[in-house]
Amino acid sequence: MGSGELRYEISQNAYIKLVLHALKHKAAAVNGVLLGRLSDRGDAVEVLDAVPLFHSHLGLLPNLEISLLLIEEYYGSKGMSIVGYFHANERYDDTELGGIARNIGDHIFRYFPQAAVLLLDNKKLEALSNGKDRSPVMQLYTRDSSKNWKLVSSDGSNRLITKEPTANVVLLDYMTSEKWQNVVDFDDHLDDISKDWLNPDLFK
Amino acid sequence: MVTKSEEDQLNRLEAQVDNAGGGAWEYLCLVRKLKVRRPDKVLKHGLAILNDSKKRSALGTEEWTLCEQVAVAAMDCQSLDVAKDCIKVLRKRFPDSKRVGKLEGMLLEAKGLWAEAEKAYSSFLEDNPFDQVIHKRRVALAKAQGNITTAIECLNKYLDTFMADHDAWRELAEIYISLQMYKQAAFCYEELILSQPTNPLHHLAYADVLYTIGGLENLQAAKKYYASTINLTGGKNRRALFGVCLCTSAIGQLSKGRNKEDKDSPELQLLAVAALEKDYKQRAPGKLPLLTSALKSLRVSS
């Protein structure tokens, strides 16, 4: 079954964690993985959690492999698997899905054929404080039949939604209080293992 | 590049200043010395000093250094009015300064006026073709506009002349990595290791790149450089310890069915695993079971 008309539903915590991570490292590209499962009816992918990965040398394999090993080990025991990948480009007006994101997406796709790649939409993020837009500040990419990652148009299709409709309101709140300072990613963990990439206390 | 103890010291100072415990000038000096990028804090605390006439005059001639530092931080935070004011003050004090000219160029960049910035930098270079700072601004200009190929060209040309500039080699390596041009990145790290052979971060980055390129020879070389990183850091660098485990596993997979001579002795990996487990037991005991089973799955495949 391909991802033809699949919906992607991302939980508020996963969504906010990823955006805050990007905001913590404004001058760098960052990435993360999406954890979750296929819905019982098979019509949607539920993204239940996310782990922020790196803010430097995104294109290098060793740290990525270690992080995926540990993440799969942890979430596997909770009945979840890696269902997608998140990427935020270094520059504000770079709206392209680059090679690194595509390659990592391909790897995840091999284990989960309904995988999604989410790219941070900087313009939408900037406009967050203006409007009452409830849609996520991310672009959705899925694999098409010719093995390419294609942008899913957000006009009226609503294929990517946040599970909680107030997610953007909460996100704005956290942005005002500069909550991004507390986000821990895998880079931080590797530098200081007492820092927990699960971010258990982030939303307490 | 900053060591962990330097970073800890900086964070401690930052927390102190944030909580109105004083030490703002000390903090700003440390940021300048370590060349780290903390624009929001620098802007906030630097401006506080500049706007307080007593504190400002207490700085003496350092006032201008602070002005420059705040101008750059302001541009980084897109507070262009603050930047403009600082630069105006500096221009008045130093009417013929090239250093202020560079700031004016940066302001054009910050405003997105790329052509004007390029013109300003080109005319600087006509007068002084060996101005390293301006050369590097041109690279930044290309990168900011998304002209990565131009940025690479400029940086390579710059390094032909200024081949001892480590920051430039590292920037070039990072650009190559972001474009997945790993062989070119490896070359940059080779240059860095040649000129700074005792800097473990170069060994580590080189090992990471070799591992990423893959193939038996590269994996064996990567393992050696992870080992030298461990050596240079007294076994404290976790990324290198993990790297050894990954290499051993990958080499094992590739050399299945080959001669025994091609297989590495397992001692290095066993030591690395032991070191990691000890570290996690001490500082992240909750994650120890996770680590153990992850490392086990690596070993099974070797």
XYZ file of C-alpha atoms in Angstrom:
506
model
C 0.000 0.000 0.000
C 1.502 3.309 -1.021
C 0.952 6.665 0.603
C -1.585 7.761 -2.041
C -4.201 9.365 0.131
C -2.808 8.699 3.588
C -3.266 11.378 6.208
C -0.445 12.298 8.577
C -1.500 13.298 12.042
C 1.228 14.717 14.255
C 0.801 15.046 17.991
C 1.239 18.480 19.527
C 4.271 17.508 21.593
C 6.104 15.957 18.645
C 5.312 18.965 16.471
C 6.367 21.576 19.006
C 9.542 19.698 19.944
C 10.733 19.751 16.323
C 9.972 23.433 15.730
C 11.566 24.473 19.033
C 14.675 22.510 18.081
C 14.923 24.452 14.813
C 14.477 27.715 16.718
C 17.223 26.813 19.173
C 19.704 26.575 16.301
C 18.585 29.401 14.051
C 21.820 29.622 12.082
C 22.087 25.908 11.299
C 20.267 23.123 9.541
C 18.659 20.668 11.984
C 16.904 17.343 11.702
C 14.875 14.851 13.686
C 12.958 11.584 13.404
C 9.251 10.971 13.716
C 7.975 8.064 15.796
C 4.568 6.493 15.612
C 2.476 3.902 13.826
C -0.117 3.278 11.192
C -3.672 3.895 12.448
C -5.913 0.888 13.135
C -7.994 1.610 10.056
C -4.832 2.025 7.969
C -5.935 5.412 6.634
C -3.514 7.573 8.581
C -0.026 7.629 10.046
C -0.076 8.750 13.671
C 3.103 10.601 14.601
C 3.100 10.244 18.365
C 6.549 11.513 19.248
C 9.693 12.998 17.735
C 13.375 12.996 18.634
C 15.516 15.981 17.613
C 18.783 14.672 16.211
C 21.548 17.040 15.117
C 22.463 20.641 14.483
C 25.826 20.090 12.803
C 27.310 17.756 10.172
C 23.884 16.407 9.241
C 25.403 14.636 6.258
C 27.660 12.299 8.254
C 26.636 8.711 8.945
C 28.189 7.512 12.200
C 26.202 9.653 14.633
C 23.029 9.106 12.620
C 23.462 5.331 12.799
C 24.063 5.368 16.544
C 21.081 7.607 17.174
C 18.741 5.469 15.059
C 19.967 2.320 16.825
C 19.218 3.744 20.267
C 15.936 5.324 19.173
C 14.635 2.128 17.561
C 15.680 0.159 20.631
C 13.716 2.482 22.922
C 10.574 3.037 20.879
C 10.368 -0.538 19.645
C 9.588 -1.636 23.167
C 6.755 0.941 23.208
C 5.140 -0.389 20.053
C 6.264 2.495 17.877
C 8.602 2.645 14.909
C 10.332 5.377 12.926
C 7.674 6.685 10.572
C 9.340 9.739 9.107
C 11.996 12.423 9.111
C 12.047 16.146 9.818
C 14.463 18.641 8.316
C 14.965 22.391 8.626
C 17.257 24.131 6.138
C 20.056 26.462 7.130
C 18.782 29.470 5.199
C 15.440 31.205 5.568
C 14.612 31.254 1.858
C 15.841 27.764 1.030
C 12.632 25.869 0.336
C 14.208 22.893 -1.368
C 14.333 19.378 0.020
C 18.065 18.674 -0.238
C 20.039 15.493 -0.849
C 20.672 14.662 2.790
C 16.960 14.818 3.650
C 16.072 12.694 0.636
C 18.707 10.067 1.444
C 17.683 9.750 5.070
C 14.058 9.663 3.950
C 14.893 6.839 1.546
C 16.500 4.845 4.344
C 13.446 5.240 6.578
C 11.145 4.409 3.659
C 12.844 1.016 3.318
C 11.562 0.019 6.742
C 8.268 1.920 6.687
C 6.815 2.392 3.200
C 4.319 5.024 4.343
C 7.124 7.258 5.627
C 6.824 11.030 5.412
C 9.447 13.737 5.212
C 8.568 17.052 6.809
C 10.409 20.253 5.872
C 10.139 23.330 8.081
C 8.328 26.138 6.273
C 10.157 29.273 7.450
C 7.735 31.738 5.917
C 4.784 30.024 7.569
C 6.640 29.971 10.866
C 7.293 33.681 10.620
C 3.644 34.370 9.843
C 2.469 32.331 12.802
C 2.029 35.327 15.075
C -0.192 37.078 12.529
C -2.867 34.660 11.588
C -5.083 32.040 13.047
C -3.637 29.357 10.811
C -4.044 25.948 12.401
C -2.066 24.041 9.812
C 1.434 22.900 10.753
C 4.362 25.139 9.738
C 5.816 22.251 7.755
C 5.692 20.955 4.231
C 4.792 17.315 3.677
C 6.729 15.146 1.229
C 5.824 11.556 0.339
C 7.405 9.034 -2.010
C 5.729 8.735 -5.394
C 5.779 5.748 -7.724
C 8.981 6.914 -9.420
C 10.819 6.782 -6.048
C 11.027 10.557 -5.684
C 10.040 12.656 -2.720
C 7.183 14.837 -3.918
C 5.709 17.845 -2.181
C 2.110 17.290 -1.156
C 0.207 20.456 -1.904
C -1.400 21.952 1.161
C -4.220 23.657 -0.730
C -7.373 22.277 0.788
C -6.069 18.756 1.122
C -5.248 18.758 4.852
C -3.130 15.661 4.539
C -0.838 16.915 7.301
C -2.594 18.040 10.448
C -1.782 18.417 14.089
C -3.797 16.095 16.307
C -4.669 18.938 18.672
C -6.126 21.932 16.805
C -4.584 24.372 19.288
C -1.017 23.230 18.590
C 0.021 26.518 16.966
C -1.346 28.547 19.858
C 0.698 26.514 22.311
C 3.734 26.749 20.039
C 3.501 30.552 19.907
C 3.293 30.614 23.670
C 6.451 28.549 24.016
C 8.213 30.722 21.461
C 7.453 33.825 23.516
C 8.850 32.216 26.628
C 11.932 31.029 24.670
C 11.256 27.423 25.638
C 13.610 26.264 22.873
C 16.513 26.701 25.259
C 15.460 23.514 27.032
C 15.356 21.249 23.989
C 17.974 18.495 24.019
C 19.030 16.817 20.785
C 21.322 13.889 20.060
C 24.298 16.184 19.460
C 23.805 17.566 22.979
C 23.514 14.034 24.370
C 26.727 12.882 22.703
C 28.545 15.882 24.175
C 27.053 15.301 27.631
C 25.248 12.020 28.164
C 23.456 13.282 31.239
C 21.326 15.316 28.791
C 18.319 13.214 27.785
C 17.297 13.129 24.109
C 13.858 11.969 25.188
C 13.239 15.451 26.621
C 11.038 13.995 29.380
C 10.567 17.265 31.258
C 10.215 19.623 28.321
C 6.450 20.049 28.559
C 6.046 19.741 32.303
C 36.191 25.841 18.250
C 35.562 25.714 21.926
C 36.543 23.141 24.532
C 33.955 21.777 26.918
C 35.435 23.584 29.924
C 35.433 26.874 28.009
C 31.813 26.325 27.061
C 30.867 25.489 30.656
C 32.586 28.665 31.843
C 30.726 30.701 29.248
C 27.363 29.187 30.153
C 27.982 29.817 33.848
C 28.776 33.463 33.190
C 25.787 33.782 30.892
C 23.433 32.405 33.536
C 24.953 34.777 36.090
C 24.463 37.835 33.905
C 20.954 36.743 32.906
C 20.004 36.613 36.564
C 21.314 40.146 37.194
C 24.355 38.816 39.036
C 26.753 41.151 37.233
C 29.748 40.208 35.092
C 28.306 41.448 31.800
C 31.583 42.922 30.551
C 33.470 39.745 31.485
C 30.862 37.709 29.589
C 31.097 39.888 26.494
C 34.903 39.657 26.515
C 34.737 35.867 26.771
C 32.278 35.669 23.871
C 34.674 37.769 21.809
C 37.677 35.673 22.810
C 36.023 32.331 22.073
C 34.399 33.681 18.890
C 31.058 32.075 19.678
C 27.751 33.193 18.265
C 25.296 34.327 20.967
C 23.696 37.336 19.340
C 20.602 37.703 21.556
C 22.611 37.781 24.774
C 25.341 40.020 23.365
C 22.770 42.451 22.051
C 20.824 42.539 25.304
C 23.744 42.890 27.692
C 26.001 44.914 25.402
C 23.316 47.455 24.679
C 22.595 47.757 28.397
C 26.186 48.862 28.959
C 26.249 51.206 25.954
C 23.042 52.906 27.001
C 24.319 53.534 30.506
C 26.654 56.518 30.218
C 28.483 55.752 33.473
C 29.215 52.159 32.531
C 30.103 53.258 29.034
C 32.713 55.818 30.029
C 34.181 53.328 32.500
C 35.194 51.222 29.503
C 37.551 53.837 28.089
C 38.762 52.896 24.622
C 37.153 49.458 24.896
C 33.871 51.298 24.273
C 34.518 51.072 20.522
C 35.226 47.334 20.629
C 31.931 46.864 22.414
C 30.171 49.049 19.863
C 31.504 46.841 17.091
C 30.497 43.666 18.921
C 26.975 44.953 19.536
C 26.657 46.088 15.905
C 27.412 42.584 14.630
C 25.091 40.961 17.186
C 22.343 43.407 16.249
C 22.677 42.468 12.591
C 22.508 38.796 13.535
C 19.246 39.471 15.365
C 17.937 41.656 12.543
C 17.847 44.728 14.821
C 19.102 46.840 11.951
C 18.369 50.205 13.566
C 20.590 49.391 16.523
C 23.305 48.222 14.137
C 23.017 51.396 12.078
C 23.359 53.584 15.165
C 26.430 51.723 16.421
C 28.082 51.914 13.022
C 27.309 55.624 12.714
C 28.973 56.256 16.070
C 32.015 54.246 15.011
C 32.216 56.005 11.651
C 32.204 59.374 13.392
C 35.033 58.311 15.682
C 37.081 56.548 12.986
C 36.295 58.342 9.711
C 38.824 56.526 7.524
C 38.620 53.086 9.023
C 38.471 49.981 6.826
C 37.235 48.045 9.839
C 34.162 50.264 10.015
C 33.839 49.878 6.254
C 33.538 46.135 6.734
C 30.701 46.704 9.193
C 28.961 48.941 6.679
C 29.300 46.148 4.119
C 27.821 43.677 6.583
C 24.884 46.007 7.162
C 24.189 45.980 3.423
C 24.251 42.178 3.586
C 21.904 42.174 6.570
C 19.487 44.319 4.598
C 19.648 41.867 1.710
C 21.245 44.456 -0.578
C 23.524 41.894 -2.148
C 24.697 43.857 -5.182
C 25.631 46.878 -3.091
C 27.507 44.724 -0.605
C 29.379 42.994 -3.429
C 30.329 46.392 -4.869
C 31.593 47.615 -1.500
C 33.694 44.503 -0.950
C 35.115 44.541 -4.484
C 36.282 48.119 -4.107
C 37.912 47.256 -0.756
C 39.775 44.414 -2.404
C 40.978 46.671 -5.213
C 42.740 48.828 -2.640
C 43.928 45.904 -0.593
C 43.800 42.506 -2.308
C 45.115 40.738 0.778
C 42.372 41.704 3.160
C 41.411 38.307 4.549
C 38.322 39.514 6.368
C 36.791 41.033 3.243
C 37.570 37.915 1.198
C 35.678 35.860 3.734
C 32.749 38.273 3.725
C 32.432 37.627 0.007
C 32.164 33.915 0.685
C 29.490 34.623 3.300
C 27.691 36.842 0.783
C 27.593 34.030 -1.785
C 26.438 31.526 0.813
C 23.682 33.808 2.097
C 22.278 34.133 -1.401
C 22.313 30.382 -1.859
C 25.120 30.472 -4.451
C 26.943 27.567 -2.872
C 29.046 26.851 -5.971
C 30.309 30.446 -5.973
C 30.979 30.220 -2.248
C 33.055 27.073 -2.786
C 34.982 28.692 -5.657
C 35.742 31.816 -3.616
C 36.765 29.774 -0.612
C 39.084 27.553 -2.657
C 40.691 30.590 -4.264
C 41.090 32.165 -0.835
C 42.752 29.032 0.512
C 45.225 28.988 -2.404
C 46.663 32.170 -0.936
C 45.855 31.818 2.746
C 46.332 28.101 3.231
C 47.008 28.406 6.944
C 43.500 29.655 7.715
C 42.020 26.773 9.700
C 38.606 28.350 10.046
C 38.367 28.568 6.286
C 39.304 24.905 5.810
C 36.680 23.906 8.345
C 34.013 26.059 6.716
C 34.853 24.535 3.343
C 34.677 21.022 4.782
C 31.264 21.744 6.287
C 29.945 23.113 3.017
C 31.169 19.985 1.218
C 29.519 17.751 3.814
C 26.226 19.603 3.458
C 26.405 18.869 -0.274
C 27.424 15.244 0.386
C 30.777 15.817 -1.401
C 32.588 13.612 1.087
C 35.877 13.073 -0.758
C 36.398 16.815 -0.990
C 35.548 17.197 2.697
C 38.104 14.478 3.500
C 40.771 16.488 1.688
C 40.018 19.520 3.862
C 40.329 17.489 7.055
C 43.605 16.014 5.806
C 44.964 19.556 5.472
C 43.748 20.371 8.975
C 45.284 17.254 10.498
C 48.590 18.064 8.766
C 48.692 21.564 10.209
C 47.143 20.806 13.625
C 47.966 17.141 14.268
C 47.121 17.233 17.952
C 43.619 18.646 17.561
C 41.317 15.669 18.181
C 38.304 17.296 16.534
C 39.993 17.118 13.138
C 40.762 13.412 13.617
C 37.163 12.819 14.654
C 35.647 14.675 11.734
C 37.990 12.914 9.305
C 37.008 9.538 10.744
C 33.308 10.434 10.422
C 33.791 11.389 6.769
C 35.784 8.225 5.972
C 33.093 6.090 7.599
C 30.441 7.872 5.570
C 32.278 7.258 2.290
C 32.517 3.577 3.229
C 34.453 0.661 1.772
C 36.831 -1.585 3.646
C 39.944 0.582 3.382
C 38.133 3.722 4.486
C 36.516 1.917 7.400
C 39.877 0.632 8.558
C 41.355 4.119 8.263
C 38.348 5.584 10.078
C 38.883 3.168 12.929
C 42.505 4.356 13.209
C 41.413 7.983 13.393
C 38.728 7.220 15.978
C 41.510 5.511 17.931
C 43.781 8.543 17.652
C 40.901 10.752 18.790
C 40.431 8.524 21.824
C 44.160 8.771 22.437
C 44.207 12.557 22.180
C 41.172 12.986 24.433
C 42.148 10.478 27.114
C 39.220 8.239 26.184
C 36.637 10.872 27.002
C 35.224 11.455 23.543
C 32.021 9.445 23.268
C 31.584 9.954 19.555
C 34.969 8.338 18.938
C 34.116 5.407 21.221
C 30.875 4.837 19.327
C 32.803 5.250 16.094
C 35.120 2.390 16.996
C 32.125 0.119 17.637
C 30.493 1.071 14.345
C 33.710 0.537 12.396
C 34.391 -2.855 13.927
C 30.878 -3.975 13.104
C 30.992 -2.658 9.546
C 34.464 -4.075 8.887
C 33.321 -7.420 10.238
C 30.373 -7.444 7.856
C 32.504 -6.555 4.855
C 35.242 -9.050 5.616
C 32.969 -12.041 6.200
C 34.582 -15.031 4.535
C 37.870 -13.259 4.003
C 41.250 -14.210 5.464
C 41.654 -13.969 9.179
C 44.458 -11.434 8.672
C 41.998 -8.915 7.357
C 39.948 -9.088 10.523
C 40.930 -6.692 13.268
C 41.607 -7.870 16.759
C 38.549 -7.280 18.917
C 40.409 -5.634 21.787
C 39.811 -2.055 20.712
C 36.089 -2.582 20.399
C 35.859 -4.383 23.739
C 37.689 -1.504 25.402
C 35.417 1.041 23.719
C 32.283 -0.817 24.805
C 33.583 -1.057 28.358
C 34.393 2.652 28.434
C 30.938 3.578 27.127
C 29.142 1.326 29.583
C 31.137 2.743 32.472
C 30.360 6.286 31.368
C 26.613 5.631 31.019
C 26.507 3.780 34.335
C 27.966 6.861 36.033
C 26.172 9.669 34.262
C 23.094 8.305 32.518
C 22.195 5.058 34.287
C 18.634 5.169 32.982
C 19.942 4.745 29.461
C 22.404 1.946 30.248
C 20.138 -1.007 29.313
C 19.346 0.706 26.019
C 23.028 1.204 25.304
C 23.945 -2.361 26.172
C 21.372 -3.940 23.894
C 22.146 -1.501 21.061
C 25.867 -2.293 21.273
C 25.048 -5.988 21.457
C 23.126 -5.799 18.194
C 26.201 -4.157 16.650
C 28.434 -6.933 17.888
C 26.178 -9.692 16.613
C 26.661 -8.474 13.080
C 30.457 -8.393 13.334
